Amino acid sequence: MDPLLAYARRQDRADGLAHLRARFVGADTDLVYFDGNSLGRPPAGAIERVERFLREDWGGRLIRGWDESWLNLPYEIGDRIGRAVIEAKAGQTVIGDSTTVLLYKLARAAVDAQVARDPQRREIVIDRDNFPTDRYVIEGIAGERGCRVRWIDVDLERGVSPEQLAEAVGPHTALVVLGHVSYRSAFVADVPELTRIAHDAGALVLWDLCHSAGSVPVHADRWGFDLAVGCTYKYLNGGPGSPAFAYVREDLHGVLQQPVQGWFGTADLFAMGPDYVPAPGIRRFVSGTAPITAMIAMQETLAMIEDVGMDAIRAKSIALTSYAIDVADEWLAPLGVTVASPRDPGERGGHVILQHDAMREVTARLWQRDVIPDYRDVGGLRVGLAPLSTSFEEVHRGLDVTREVLREVLAERAGLG
């Protein structure tokens, strides 16, 4: 037997999370899913939970559902994410709008508060390899508020270093926006050190947790977070377009004035008063009617995380990505593939980038063969491994097909196909 396959099977037998794979729709098929870091598989229990909600809660209770059960759901689920996923005490995390909208609300509120405190603080620091939405939102806010974006150029296989951030921040810095795990390379930022550097310069920090929440442990309170935003459709399996979560440190609730004032963020929701009076606490960062139906599915995965803990999830994530790199080194490196993710597991999140100039074509062909990675320029096939739903044998099977397809493409390029 192929030693790499034998190892995969041993790992699957010893895996303390292996039993959870059976809870995900499609995990028992031959399809290889390497895109759980973009859109997670649906848990079967989530489908049942949503159906039950539609029939019994919405269908049965109708508008009577807007009692405390629906009104409190964004804060209850937010606290569960705070407790199980990002290690934040209650009352600081809420489920709300899309990632983009929450990024805008928190970043704009932070910039306005900093400028009000010190009119000279009109710089926003962000790196050029941050996720496009983050960069676009920050450019828009800078234009609205008369601020300047200070860009950090980074190594695409790494990320913002402490030295780079220390050089970029200063007395004019209002806000620093950073990603915990790079969407491209999976590089894990040194969150405590980068946060300290920004704070020493008098800046606030907004962390993007989209590629870490549910895969890499986060310690929001211990690390001194000011603000954070994360999505729920990747490792939290909330479904396409499921709402994002926002974290705002407790002592900033009364300092920040969110820019999208809506009735769900008012002190007395049903007073319908003539003036906007913000609610106390995290509720002031909510704007409109909460997307209740879209919050239902993620509760299934939150229950799994609460049961097994983020440390176990992180341990399996490291094992999966390490195995993928070992297989790539043996099978794909001879074909010219390089690993464009950190080899140190402590610096690597839940996915691996395999680099080759043929990978765009390889990715398209893999999709036709029921192997589903995604592609990131330049030449990066991204292998996303969701610890709750991915097996080691699935990794072996998918990379075996990847080798076969890459050989085909290279043979065609050489005129041998």
Short mmCIF file of C-alpha atoms in Angstrom, two decimals, residues 15 17 21 24 33-41 214-215 234-237 313 316-317 320-321 350-351 383-391 394-395:
data_model
loop_
_atom_site.label_atom_id
_atom_site.label_comp_id
_atom_site.label_asym_id
_atom_site.label_seq_id
_atom_site.Cartn_x
_atom_site.Cartn_y
_atom_site.Cartn_z
CA ASP A 15 -8.66 11.14 14.99
CA LEU A 17 -12.92 14.38 15.73
CA ARG A 21 -17.49 14.04 9.68
CA PHE A 24 -22.01 16.79 7.32
CA TYR A 33 -14.03 19.27 -0.78
CA PHE A 34 -11.02 21.53 -0.42
CA ASP A 35 -13.06 24.74 -0.03
CA GLY A 36 -14.37 24.61 3.52
CA ASN A 37 -12.44 27.82 4.19
CA SER A 38 -14.68 29.62 1.67
CA LEU A 39 -18.03 27.91 2.25
CA GLY A 40 -18.34 25.12 4.77
CA ARG A 41 -20.32 21.93 4.19
CA GLY A 214 -13.55 28.17 13.95
CA SER A 215 -10.12 27.04 12.76
CA LYS A 234 -16.60 29.28 6.42
CA TYR A 235 -15.58 27.17 9.40
CA LEU A 236 -18.82 27.92 11.29
CA ASN A 237 -20.95 26.44 8.48
CA ILE A 313 -9.89 21.64 16.31
CA LYS A 316 -6.43 18.49 13.75
CA SER A 317 -6.12 21.51 11.46
CA LEU A 320 -4.28 18.05 8.10
CA THR A 321 -2.27 20.90 6.62
CA GLY A 350 -6.26 26.13 8.04
CA HIS A 351 -5.32 26.09 4.36
CA VAL A 383 -6.44 23.64 -0.35
CA GLY A 384 -8.85 24.52 2.46
CA LEU A 385 -9.20 21.85 5.13
CA ALA A 386 -12.10 22.14 7.58
CA PRO A 387 -11.17 20.12 10.67
CA LEU A 388 -14.72 19.08 11.56
CA SER A 389 -15.59 17.69 8.13
CA THR A 390 -12.33 16.79 6.34
CA SER A 391 -10.61 13.41 6.62
CA GLU A 394 -9.95 12.77 1.55
CA VAL A 395 -6.79 14.90 1.40
#
